[in-house]
């Protein structure tokens, strides 16, 4: 906290979901000036839907944090944190993963550390979030909330307005900058307390709770994520593009280690096209089929297995043998005759 | 003297155009304007919302050919 900070100014982590919106409204009601902070991790489901253009209605893909800022007249700063440091947390989290590839405690600590720096930069006195005690299994039980507060260096300056009366009093409460008695005592996974508050505030336009919007909590993504890490050399530093690719298409790992990625529809094929530069690309001769990529089909044995998968998802899947052209960076300077893989085989190799 | 600048974020998907705009606005003076060129259709919902939340003036936002042109004036 800087010497010229304002006691009634706070930085709020704002996703635009119901909880962070309510937390913001509770503090605005107490006369606190709120500056919103929203983190772009690169793993947001909505951002991904935008990227592959699967949703045509702009309102359904709006940035909810910006929408919330607009509704409440709160400026929202979006911070892109998908950098080397963040990717390092994803691959080697100090506090481990949740049920999928979600290192929620480390991720939250990282975000709140950023928020602390921003708090100092804008002369705010504390940080708040819409977290609810006991709502999420990994990141919102009491011990996790304490770890995140400690790891971020926000000791005493991290307020969770929705559950505040169930938690230890924070500096803004002790100093009287906010009235603890007007804060919430919501806990658990039930949304009843939030719905009551929403009704009290006359809130009707907010995204329906969907259990998070992060790819890292998706089991299918997690399978691909773990497979990716397993096949990298220990000194390789993953890039964001590596993880971006894990979100799209069907992914296969053959018994000899060759990887294949097959687009599922036109939008995914379009998305995969941008990765041709550093992949082997496969195309079935004379039959329509999806774009098929492989990062490691560098010998004929591997290429033949990937070609078989490409053939399996082409219109030539019933043929006894098809020709498949392939090459590095989509040059198609090589050709193999293969039998399309059987559905049982591709199912066994599918990463899901 | 008020300055007019432009910001080309063609090919960038939201929220990147908004992040770039916010960075630019920080170094502008009140009354200065920036013309934003973007082709992510989501700019039609995100740009007005950002301006509204930040109290900045969205002078106009229109589609020109295959992209969008937004004019934003810094108010404070």
Coordinates of N, CA, C and O in Angstrom, one line a residue, chain A residues 125-304:
Chain A
X125 N -6.6 0.8 -1.5 CA -6.2 0.4 -0.2 C -6.5 -1.1 0.0 O -6.0 -1.7 1.0
X126 N -7.3 -1.7 -0.8 CA -7.5 -3.2 -0.6 C -8.0 -3.7 -1.9 O -8.4 -3.0 -2.9
X127 N -8.1 -5.1 -1.9 CA -8.5 -5.8 -3.1 C -9.7 -6.7 -2.7 O -9.8 -7.1 -1.5
X128 N -10.7 -6.9 -3.6 CA -11.8 -7.8 -3.2 C -12.1 -8.7 -4.4 O -11.7 -8.4 -5.5
X129 N -12.9 -9.7 -4.1 CA -13.3 -10.6 -5.1 C -14.7 -11.2 -4.8 O -15.2 -11.0 -3.7
X130 N -15.3 -11.9 -5.7 CA -16.6 -12.5 -5.5 C -16.5 -13.9 -5.0 O -17.5 -14.6 -5.0
X131 N -15.4 -14.3 -4.4 CA -15.2 -15.7 -4.0 C -16.2 -15.9 -2.8 O -16.4 -15.0 -2.0
X132 N -16.7 -17.2 -2.8 CA -17.6 -17.6 -1.7 C -17.0 -18.8 -1.0 O -16.6 -19.8 -1.7
X133 N -17.0 -18.7 0.3 CA -16.4 -19.7 1.1 C -17.1 -21.1 0.8 O -18.3 -21.2 0.9
X134 N -16.3 -22.1 0.4 CA -16.8 -23.4 0.2 C -17.6 -23.6 -1.1 O -18.2 -24.7 -1.3
X135 N -17.5 -22.6 -2.0 CA -18.3 -22.8 -3.2 C -17.6 -23.7 -4.2 O -18.2 -24.5 -4.9
X136 N -16.3 -23.6 -4.3 CA -15.5 -24.5 -5.3 C -14.6 -25.4 -4.5 O -14.0 -25.0 -3.5
X137 N -14.5 -26.6 -4.9 CA -13.8 -27.6 -4.2 C -12.3 -27.3 -3.9 O -11.7 -27.6 -2.9
X138 N -11.6 -26.7 -4.9 CA -10.2 -26.6 -4.8 C -9.8 -25.2 -4.3 O -9.0 -25.0 -3.4
X139 N -10.4 -24.1 -4.9 CA -9.8 -22.8 -4.6 C -10.6 -22.0 -3.6 O -10.2 -20.9 -3.2
X140 N -11.8 -22.5 -3.1 CA -12.6 -21.6 -2.3 C -12.9 -22.2 -0.9 O -13.9 -21.8 -0.3
X141 N -12.1 -23.3 -0.5 CA -12.3 -23.7 0.9 C -11.4 -22.8 1.7 O -10.5 -22.1 1.2
X142 N -11.6 -22.8 3.0 CA -11.0 -21.9 3.9 C -9.5 -21.9 3.8 O -8.8 -20.8 3.7
X143 N -8.9 -23.0 3.8 CA -7.4 -23.1 3.7 C -6.9 -22.5 2.4 O -5.9 -21.8 2.4
X144 N -7.6 -22.8 1.3 CA -7.1 -22.2 0.0 C -7.3 -20.7 0.0 O -6.4 -20.0 -0.5
X145 N -8.3 -20.2 0.6 CA -8.5 -18.7 0.6 C -7.4 -18.1 1.4 O -6.8 -17.0 1.0
X146 N -6.9 -18.7 2.5 CA -5.8 -18.2 3.3 C -4.5 -18.3 2.5 O -3.7 -17.4 2.6
X147 N -4.3 -19.4 1.8 CA -3.1 -19.6 1.1 C -2.9 -18.5 0.0 O -1.9 -17.9 -0.1
X148 N -4.0 -18.3 -0.7 CA -4.0 -17.3 -1.8 C -3.7 -15.9 -1.2 O -2.9 -15.1 -1.8
X149 N -4.3 -15.6 -0.1 CA -4.1 -14.3 0.5 C -2.6 -14.1 0.9 O -2.0 -13.1 0.7
X150 N -2.1 -15.2 1.5 CA -0.7 -15.1 1.9 C 0.3 -15.1 0.7 O 1.2 -14.3 0.7
X151 N 0.1 -16.0 -0.2 CA 1.0 -16.1 -1.4 C 1.0 -14.8 -2.2 O 2.0 -14.4 -2.8
X152 N -0.2 -14.1 -2.2 CA -0.3 -12.8 -3.0 C 0.3 -11.6 -2.3 O 0.5 -10.6 -2.9
X153 N 0.6 -11.8 -1.0 CA 1.2 -10.7 -0.2 C 0.1 -9.7 0.2 O 0.4 -8.6 0.6
X154 N -1.1 -10.1 0.1 CA -2.2 -9.1 0.4 C -2.7 -9.2 1.9 O -3.8 -8.7 2.2
X155 N -1.9 -9.8 2.7 CA -2.3 -10.1 4.1 C -3.2 -9.0 4.7 O -2.7 -7.9 4.9
X156 N -4.4 -9.4 5.0 CA -5.3 -8.4 5.6 C -6.0 -7.5 4.7 O -6.9 -6.7 5.0
X157 N -5.6 -7.4 3.4 CA -6.1 -6.5 2.5 C -6.9 -7.2 1.4 O -7.1 -6.6 0.3
X158 N -7.3 -8.4 1.6 CA -8.1 -9.1 0.6 C -9.5 -9.4 1.2 O -9.6 -10.2 2.1
X159 N -10.5 -8.7 0.7 CA -11.8 -8.8 1.2 C -12.7 -9.7 0.3 O -12.6 -9.5 -0.9
X160 N -13.4 -10.6 0.9 CA -14.4 -11.4 0.1 C -15.8 -11.0 0.6 O -16.3 -11.6 1.6
X161 N -16.4 -9.9 0.0 CA -17.6 -9.4 0.6 C -18.7 -10.4 0.8 O -19.5 -10.3 1.8
X162 N -18.9 -11.3 -0.1 CA -20.1 -12.2 0.0 C -20.0 -13.2 1.2 O -21.0 -13.6 1.7
X163 N -18.8 -13.5 1.6 CA -18.6 -14.4 2.8 C -17.9 -13.7 4.0 O -17.5 -14.4 4.9
X164 N -17.8 -12.4 3.9 CA -16.9 -11.7 4.9 C -17.2 -12.0 6.3 O -16.3 -12.1 7.2
X165 N -18.5 -12.1 6.7 CA -18.9 -12.3 8.1 C -18.5 -13.7 8.6 O -18.6 -14.0 9.8
X166 N -18.1 -14.6 7.7 CA -17.7 -15.9 8.0 C -16.2 -16.0 8.1 O -15.7 -17.1 8.4
X167 N -15.5 -15.0 7.7 CA -14.1 -15.0 7.6 C -13.5 -14.0 8.7 O -14.2 -13.2 9.2
X168 N -12.2 -14.1 8.9 CA -11.5 -13.2 9.8 C -11.7 -11.8 9.3 O -11.6 -11.5 8.1
X169 N -11.9 -10.8 10.2 CA -12.0 -9.4 9.8 C -10.7 -8.9 9.1 O -9.6 -9.3 9.4
X170 N -10.9 -8.2 8.0 CA -9.8 -7.7 7.2 C -9.5 -6.2 7.6 O -10.3 -5.6 8.4
X171 N -8.4 -5.7 7.1 CA -8.0 -4.3 7.4 C -9.1 -3.3 7.1 O -9.5 -2.4 7.9
X172 N -9.7 -3.4 5.9 CA -10.8 -2.4 5.5 C -11.9 -2.5 6.5 O -12.6 -1.4 6.7
X173 N -12.2 -3.7 7.0 CA -13.3 -3.8 8.0 C -12.8 -3.2 9.4 O -13.6 -2.4 10.0
X174 N -11.7 -3.6 9.8 CA -11.2 -3.1 11.1 C -11.0 -1.6 11.1 O -11.2 -1.0 12.1
X175 N -10.6 -1.0 10.0 CA -10.4 0.4 9.9 C -11.6 1.2 9.7 O -11.6 2.4 9.7
X176 N -12.7 0.5 9.4 CA -14.0 1.1 9.2 C -14.2 1.7 7.8 O -15.1 2.5 7.6
X177 N -13.3 1.3 6.9 CA -13.5 1.7 5.5 C -14.8 1.1 4.9 O -15.4 1.7 4.0
X178 N -15.0 -0.1 5.3 CA -16.3 -0.8 5.0 C -17.0 -1.3 6.3 O -16.3 -1.6 7.2
X179 N -18.3 -1.4 6.2 CA -19.0 -1.8 7.4 C -19.2 -3.3 7.3 O -20.0 -3.8 6.5
X180 N -18.6 -4.0 8.2 CA -18.6 -5.5 8.2 C -20.1 -6.0 8.3 O -20.4 -7.0 7.7
X181 N -20.8 -5.3 9.1 CA -22.2 -5.8 9.3 C -23.1 -5.8 8.1 O -24.1 -6.5 8.0
X182 N -22.6 -5.0 7.1 CA -23.4 -4.9 5.8 C -22.9 -5.9 4.8 O -23.4 -5.9 3.7
X183 N -21.9 -6.7 5.1 CA -21.3 -7.6 4.2 C -22.0 -9.0 4.4 O -22.8 -9.2 5.3
X184 N -21.7 -9.9 3.5 CA -22.5 -11.2 3.5 C -22.0 -12.3 4.4 O -20.9 -12.2 4.9
X185 N -22.8 -13.3 4.5 CA -22.4 -14.5 5.2 C -22.8 -15.7 4.4 O -23.4 -16.7 4.9
X186 N -22.5 -15.6 3.1 CA -22.9 -16.7 2.2 C -21.8 -17.8 2.1 O -20.6 -17.4 2.1
X187 N -22.2 -19.0 2.1 CA -21.2 -20.1 2.0 C -21.8 -21.2 1.2 O -23.0 -21.4 1.1
X188 N -20.9 -22.1 0.7 CA -21.4 -23.4 0.1 C -21.7 -23.2 -1.4 O -21.6 -22.1 -2.0
X189 N -22.2 -24.3 -1.9 CA -22.4 -24.4 -3.4 C -23.8 -24.0 -3.8 O -24.0 -23.7 -5.0
X190 N -24.7 -23.9 -2.8 CA -26.0 -23.4 -3.2 C -25.9 -22.0 -3.6 O -25.1 -21.2 -3.1
X191 N -26.7 -21.6 -4.6 CA -26.7 -20.2 -5.1 C -27.8 -19.4 -4.4 O -28.1 -18.2 -4.9
X192 N -28.5 -19.9 -3.4 CA -29.7 -19.2 -2.9 C -29.3 -17.8 -2.4 O -30.1 -16.9 -2.6
X193 N -28.2 -17.8 -1.6 CA -27.9 -16.5 -1.0 C -27.6 -15.4 -2.1 O -28.0 -14.3 -2.0
X194 N -26.9 -15.8 -3.2 CA -26.6 -14.9 -4.3 C -27.9 -14.5 -5.0 O -28.1 -13.3 -5.4
X195 N -28.8 -15.5 -5.2 CA -30.1 -15.1 -5.9 C -30.9 -14.2 -5.1 O -31.5 -13.3 -5.7
X196 N -30.9 -14.3 -3.8 CA -31.6 -13.4 -2.9 C -31.0 -12.0 -3.0 O -31.8 -11.0 -3.2
X197 N -29.7 -11.9 -3.0 CA -29.0 -10.6 -3.2 C -29.3 -10.0 -4.5 O -29.6 -8.8 -4.6
X198 N -29.3 -10.8 -5.6 CA -29.5 -10.3 -6.9 C -30.9 -9.7 -7.0 O -31.1 -8.7 -7.6
X199 N -31.9 -10.4 -6.3 CA -33.2 -9.9 -6.4 C -33.3 -8.5 -5.6 O -33.9 -7.6 -6.1
X200 N -32.6 -8.5 -4.5 CA -32.6 -7.2 -3.7 C -32.0 -6.1 -4.5 O -32.5 -4.9 -4.4
X201 N -30.9 -6.4 -5.3 CA -30.3 -5.3 -6.1 C -31.0 -5.1 -7.4 O -30.6 -4.2 -8.2
X202 N -32.0 -5.9 -7.7 CA -32.7 -5.7 -9.0 C -31.8 -6.2 -10.2 O -32.0 -5.7 -11.3
X203 N -31.0 -7.1 -9.9 CA -30.1 -7.6 -11.0 C -30.8 -8.7 -11.8 O -31.3 -9.7 -11.3
X204 N -30.8 -8.5 -13.1 CA -31.5 -9.5 -14.0 C -30.6 -10.0 -15.1 O -30.6 -11.1 -15.6
X205 N -29.6 -9.1 -15.5 CA -28.8 -9.4 -16.7 C -27.4 -9.8 -16.2 O -26.5 -9.0 -16.1
X206 N -27.3 -11.1 -16.0 CA -26.0 -11.6 -15.7 C -25.9 -13.1 -16.2 O -26.9 -13.7 -16.4
X207 N -24.7 -13.5 -16.5 CA -24.6 -14.9 -17.1 C -25.0 -15.9 -16.1 O -24.7 -15.8 -14.9
X208 N -25.6 -17.0 -16.6 CA -26.1 -18.0 -15.7 C -24.9 -18.8 -15.1 O -23.9 -19.0 -15.9
X209 N -24.8 -19.1 -13.9 CA -23.7 -19.9 -13.3 C -23.5 -21.2 -14.1 O -24.5 -21.9 -14.4
X210 N -22.3 -21.4 -14.5 CA -22.1 -22.6 -15.3 C -20.9 -23.4 -14.8 O -20.3 -24.3 -15.5
X211 N -20.5 -23.2 -13.6 CA -19.4 -23.9 -13.0 C -18.1 -23.5 -13.5 O -17.2 -24.4 -13.7
X212 N -17.9 -22.3 -13.9 CA -16.6 -21.8 -14.4 C -16.6 -21.8 -15.9 O -17.4 -22.4 -16.6
X213 N -15.6 -21.0 -16.4 CA -15.6 -20.9 -17.9 C -14.1 -21.1 -18.3 O -13.6 -20.5 -19.3
X214 N -13.4 -22.0 -17.6 CA -12.0 -22.2 -17.9 C -11.8 -23.6 -18.5 O -12.2 -24.6 -17.9
X215 N -11.0 -23.6 -19.6 CA -10.7 -24.9 -20.2 C -9.9 -25.8 -19.3 O -10.0 -27.0 -19.4
X216 N -9.2 -25.2 -18.4 CA -8.3 -26.1 -17.5 C -9.1 -27.0 -16.6 O -8.6 -28.0 -16.1
X217 N -10.4 -26.7 -16.4 CA -11.2 -27.6 -15.6 C -11.9 -28.7 -16.4 O -12.7 -29.5 -15.9
X218 N -11.7 -28.7 -17.7 CA -12.3 -29.6 -18.6 C -11.5 -30.9 -18.7 O -10.3 -30.9 -18.9
X219 N -12.2 -32.0 -18.4 CA -11.5 -33.3 -18.3 C -10.9 -33.7 -19.6 O -9.7 -34.3 -19.6
X220 N -11.5 -33.5 -20.7 CA -11.0 -33.9 -22.0 C -9.7 -33.0 -22.3 O -8.7 -33.6 -22.8
X221 N -9.8 -31.8 -22.0 CA -8.6 -30.9 -22.2 C -7.5 -31.4 -21.3 O -6.3 -31.5 -21.7
X222 N -7.8 -31.8 -20.1 CA -6.8 -32.3 -19.1 C -6.1 -33.5 -19.6 O -4.9 -33.6 -19.5
X223 N -6.8 -34.4 -20.3 CA -6.2 -35.6 -20.8 C -5.2 -35.2 -21.9 O -4.0 -35.8 -21.9
X224 N -5.5 -34.3 -22.7 CA -4.6 -33.8 -23.8 C -3.4 -33.1 -23.2 O -2.3 -33.2 -23.7
X225 N -3.7 -32.3 -22.2 CA -2.7 -31.5 -21.5 C -1.6 -32.4 -20.9 O -0.4 -32.2 -21.1
X226 N -2.1 -33.5 -20.2 CA -1.1 -34.4 -19.5 C -0.3 -35.2 -20.6 O 0.9 -35.4 -20.4
X227 N -1.0 -35.6 -21.6 CA -0.3 -36.3 -22.7 C 0.7 -35.4 -23.3 O 1.8 -35.8 -23.6
X228 N 0.4 -34.1 -23.5 CA 1.3 -33.2 -24.1 C 2.6 -33.1 -23.3 O 3.7 -33.2 -23.8
X229 N 2.4 -32.9 -22.0 CA 3.6 -32.7 -21.1 C 4.4 -34.0 -21.1 O 5.7 -33.9 -21.0
X230 N 3.7 -35.2 -21.1 CA 4.5 -36.4 -21.0 C 5.4 -36.6 -22.2 O 6.5 -37.2 -22.1
X231 N 5.0 -36.1 -23.4 CA 5.8 -36.3 -24.6 C 6.8 -35.1 -24.9 O 7.4 -35.1 -26.0
X232 N 7.0 -34.2 -24.0 CA 7.9 -33.1 -24.2 C 9.3 -33.5 -23.5 O 9.3 -34.1 -22.4
X233 N 10.4 -32.9 -24.0 CA 11.6 -33.1 -23.3 C 11.6 -32.2 -22.1 O 11.0 -31.2 -22.1
X234 N 12.4 -32.6 -21.1 CA 12.3 -31.9 -19.8 C 12.7 -30.4 -19.9 O 12.2 -29.6 -19.1
X235 N 13.6 -30.1 -20.9 CA 14.0 -28.7 -21.0 C 13.2 -27.9 -21.9 O 13.4 -26.7 -22.1
X236 N 12.1 -28.5 -22.4 CA 11.2 -27.7 -23.4 C 10.4 -26.7 -22.6 O 9.7 -27.1 -21.6
X237 N 10.3 -25.5 -23.0 CA 9.5 -24.5 -22.4 C 8.2 -24.3 -23.2 O 8.2 -23.8 -24.3
X238 N 7.1 -24.8 -22.7 CA 5.8 -24.8 -23.5 C 5.4 -23.3 -23.9 O 5.7 -22.4 -23.1
X239 N 4.9 -23.2 -25.1 CA 4.4 -21.9 -25.6 C 2.9 -21.9 -25.5 O 2.3 -23.0 -25.5
X240 N 2.3 -20.8 -25.5 CA 0.8 -20.7 -25.4 C 0.2 -21.4 -26.6 O -0.8 -22.1 -26.5
X241 N 0.8 -21.3 -27.8 CA 0.3 -22.0 -29.0 C 0.2 -23.5 -28.8 O -0.7 -24.1 -29.3
X242 N 1.1 -24.1 -28.0 CA 1.0 -25.5 -27.7 C -0.4 -25.8 -27.0 O -1.0 -26.8 -27.4
X243 N -0.7 -25.0 -26.1 CA -2.0 -25.3 -25.3 C -3.2 -24.9 -26.2 O -4.3 -25.5 -26.0
X244 N -3.0 -23.8 -27.0 CA -4.1 -23.4 -27.8 C -4.6 -24.5 -28.7 O -5.8 -24.8 -28.9
X245 N -3.6 -25.2 -29.2 CA -3.9 -26.3 -30.1 C -4.6 -27.5 -29.4 O -5.4 -28.2 -30.1
X246 N -4.4 -27.6 -28.1 CA -5.1 -28.7 -27.4 C -6.6 -28.5 -27.3 O -7.3 -29.4 -26.9
X247 N -7.1 -27.3 -27.6 CA -8.5 -27.0 -27.4 C -9.3 -27.4 -28.6 O -10.5 -27.5 -28.6
X248 N -8.6 -27.7 -29.7 CA -9.4 -27.9 -31.0 C -9.2 -29.2 -31.6 O -8.1 -29.8 -31.6
X249 N -10.2 -29.8 -32.1 CA -10.2 -31.0 -32.9 C -10.1 -32.3 -32.1 O -10.2 -32.3 -30.8
X250 N -10.1 -33.4 -32.8 CA -9.9 -34.7 -32.1 C -8.3 -35.0 -32.0 O -7.6 -34.7 -33.0
X251 N -7.9 -35.4 -30.9 CA -6.4 -35.7 -30.7 C -6.2 -37.2 -30.5 O -6.9 -37.8 -29.7
X252 N -5.2 -37.7 -31.2 CA -4.9 -39.1 -31.0 C -3.4 -39.3 -30.7 O -2.6 -38.5 -31.2
X253 N -3.1 -40.3 -29.9 CA -1.7 -40.6 -29.6 C -1.6 -42.1 -30.0 O -2.3 -43.0 -29.4
X254 N -0.8 -42.4 -31.0 CA -0.6 -43.8 -31.5 C 0.3 -44.5 -30.5 O 1.1 -43.9 -29.8
X255 N 0.3 -45.9 -30.6 CA 1.2 -46.6 -29.7 C 2.7 -46.3 -29.8 O 3.4 -46.6 -28.9
X256 N 3.1 -45.9 -31.0 CA 4.5 -45.6 -31.2 C 4.8 -44.1 -30.9 O 5.9 -43.6 -31.2
X257 N 3.8 -43.4 -30.4 CA 4.0 -42.0 -29.9 C 3.7 -40.9 -30.9 O 3.8 -39.8 -30.5
X258 N 3.3 -41.3 -32.1 CA 3.0 -40.2 -33.1 C 1.6 -39.6 -32.7 O 0.7 -40.3 -32.3
X259 N 1.5 -38.3 -32.9 CA 0.3 -37.6 -32.5 C -0.4 -37.2 -33.8 O 0.2 -36.8 -34.8
X260 N -1.7 -37.2 -33.7 CA -2.5 -36.7 -34.9 C -3.7 -35.8 -34.3 O -4.2 -36.1 -33.3
X261 N -3.9 -34.8 -35.1 CA -5.0 -33.8 -34.7 C -5.9 -33.7 -35.9 O -5.4 -33.4 -37.0
X262 N -7.2 -34.0 -35.7 CA -8.1 -33.9 -36.8 C -9.2 -32.9 -36.6 O -9.9 -33.0 -35.5
X263 N -9.5 -32.0 -37.5 CA -10.5 -31.0 -37.3 C -11.9 -31.7 -37.3 O -12.1 -32.7 -38.0
X264 N -12.8 -31.2 -36.6 CA -14.2 -31.8 -36.5 C -15.2 -31.1 -37.4 O -16.2 -31.6 -37.7
X265 N -14.9 -29.9 -37.8 CA -15.9 -29.2 -38.6 C -15.1 -28.0 -39.4 O -13.9 -27.9 -39.1
X266 N -15.8 -27.3 -40.2 CA -15.2 -26.3 -41.0 C -14.5 -25.2 -40.2 O -13.4 -24.8 -40.5
X267 N -15.1 -24.8 -39.1 CA -14.5 -23.8 -38.2 C -13.2 -24.3 -37.6 O -12.3 -23.5 -37.5
X268 N -13.2 -25.6 -37.2 CA -12.0 -26.1 -36.6 C -10.9 -26.3 -37.6 O -9.7 -26.0 -37.3
X269 N -11.3 -26.7 -38.8 CA -10.3 -26.8 -39.9 C -9.7 -25.4 -40.1 O -8.4 -25.3 -40.3
X270 N -10.5 -24.4 -40.1 CA -10.0 -23.1 -40.4 C -9.1 -22.6 -39.3 O -8.0 -22.0 -39.5
X271 N -9.4 -23.0 -38.0 CA -8.6 -22.7 -36.9 C -7.2 -23.4 -37.0 O -6.2 -22.9 -36.7
X272 N -7.3 -24.7 -37.4 CA -6.1 -25.5 -37.4 C -5.1 -25.1 -38.6 O -3.9 -25.3 -38.5
X273 N -5.7 -24.5 -39.6 CA -4.8 -24.0 -40.7 C -3.7 -23.1 -40.2 O -2.6 -23.2 -40.8
X274 N -3.9 -22.4 -39.2 CA -2.9 -21.4 -38.8 C -1.7 -22.2 -38.1 O -0.6 -21.5 -37.9
X275 N -1.8 -23.5 -37.9 CA -0.7 -24.2 -37.3 C 0.0 -25.1 -38.3 O 0.9 -25.9 -37.9
X276 N -0.3 -24.9 -39.6 CA 0.4 -25.7 -40.6 C 1.9 -25.5 -40.6 O 2.7 -26.4 -41.0
X277 N 2.3 -24.3 -40.3 CA 3.7 -23.9 -40.4 C 4.7 -24.8 -39.6 O 5.8 -24.9 -40.0
X278 N 4.2 -25.3 -38.5 CA 5.2 -26.1 -37.7 C 4.6 -27.5 -37.5 O 4.8 -28.1 -36.4
X279 N 3.9 -28.0 -38.5 CA 3.3 -29.4 -38.4 C 3.4 -30.1 -39.7 O 3.6 -29.5 -40.8
X280 N 3.4 -31.4 -39.7 CA 3.1 -32.2 -40.8 C 1.6 -32.1 -41.1 O 0.8 -32.2 -40.2
X281 N 1.3 -32.0 -42.4 CA -0.1 -31.8 -42.8 C -0.5 -33.0 -43.8 O 0.3 -33.3 -44.7
X282 N -1.6 -33.6 -43.5 CA -2.1 -34.7 -44.3 C -3.4 -34.5 -45.1 O -4.3 -33.9 -44.5
X283 N -3.4 -34.9 -46.3 CA -4.6 -34.7 -47.1 C -4.9 -36.0 -47.9 O -4.0 -36.5 -48.6
X284 N -6.1 -36.5 -47.8 CA -6.5 -37.8 -48.6 C -6.7 -37.5 -50.0 O -7.5 -36.5 -50.3
X285 N -6.1 -38.2 -50.9 CA -6.2 -38.0 -52.3 C -7.6 -38.4 -52.8 O -8.0 -39.6 -52.6
X286 N -8.3 -37.5 -53.5 CA -9.6 -37.9 -54.2 C -10.8 -37.9 -53.3 O -11.9 -38.2 -53.8
X287 N -10.6 -37.7 -52.0 CA -11.8 -37.7 -51.1 C -11.8 -36.5 -50.2 O -10.7 -36.1 -49.7
X288 N -13.0 -36.0 -49.9 CA -13.1 -34.8 -49.0 C -12.8 -35.3 -47.6 O -13.1 -36.5 -47.2
X289 N -12.1 -34.5 -46.8 CA -11.8 -34.9 -45.4 C -11.3 -33.7 -44.6 O -11.0 -32.7 -45.2
X290 N -11.2 -33.9 -43.3 CA -10.8 -32.8 -42.5 C -9.3 -32.5 -42.6 O -8.5 -33.4 -43.0
X291 N -8.9 -31.4 -42.1 CA -7.4 -31.1 -42.0 C -6.9 -32.0 -40.9 O -7.4 -32.1 -39.8
X292 N -5.7 -32.6 -41.2 CA -5.1 -33.5 -40.2 C -3.6 -33.0 -40.0 O -2.9 -32.9 -41.0
X293 N -3.3 -32.8 -38.8 CA -1.9 -32.3 -38.5 C -1.2 -33.3 -37.6 O -1.8 -34.1 -36.8
X294 N 0.1 -33.3 -37.7 CA 0.9 -34.0 -36.7 C 2.2 -33.3 -36.4 O 2.8 -32.8 -37.4
X295 N 2.6 -33.1 -35.2 CA 3.8 -32.5 -34.9 C 5.0 -33.4 -35.0 O 6.2 -32.9 -35.1
X296 N 4.8 -34.7 -35.1 CA 6.0 -35.6 -35.0 C 5.9 -36.8 -36.0 O 6.4 -37.8 -35.7
X297 N 5.3 -36.6 -37.1 CA 5.2 -37.7 -38.1 C 6.5 -37.7 -39.0 O 6.4 -37.7 -40.2
X298 N 7.7 -37.8 -38.3 CA 8.9 -37.5 -39.1 C 9.5 -38.8 -39.7 O 10.6 -38.7 -40.2
X299 N 8.9 -39.9 -39.5 CA 9.4 -41.1 -40.3 C 8.2 -41.8 -40.9 O 7.0 -41.5 -40.5
X300 N 8.4 -42.7 -41.8 CA 7.3 -43.3 -42.5 C 6.4 -44.1 -41.6 O 5.2 -44.2 -41.9
X301 N 6.9 -44.8 -40.6 CA 6.1 -45.6 -39.8 C 5.1 -44.7 -39.0 O 3.9 -45.1 -38.9
X302 N 5.5 -43.6 -38.5 CA 4.6 -42.7 -37.8 C 3.7 -42.1 -38.8 O 2.4 -42.0 -38.5
X303 N 4.2 -41.6 -40.0 CA 3.3 -41.0 -41.0 C 2.2 -41.9 -41.4 O 1.1 -41.5 -41.6
X304 N 2.5 -43.2 -41.5 CA 1.5 -44.2 -42.0 C 0.3 -44.3 -41.0 O -0.8 -44.3 -41.4

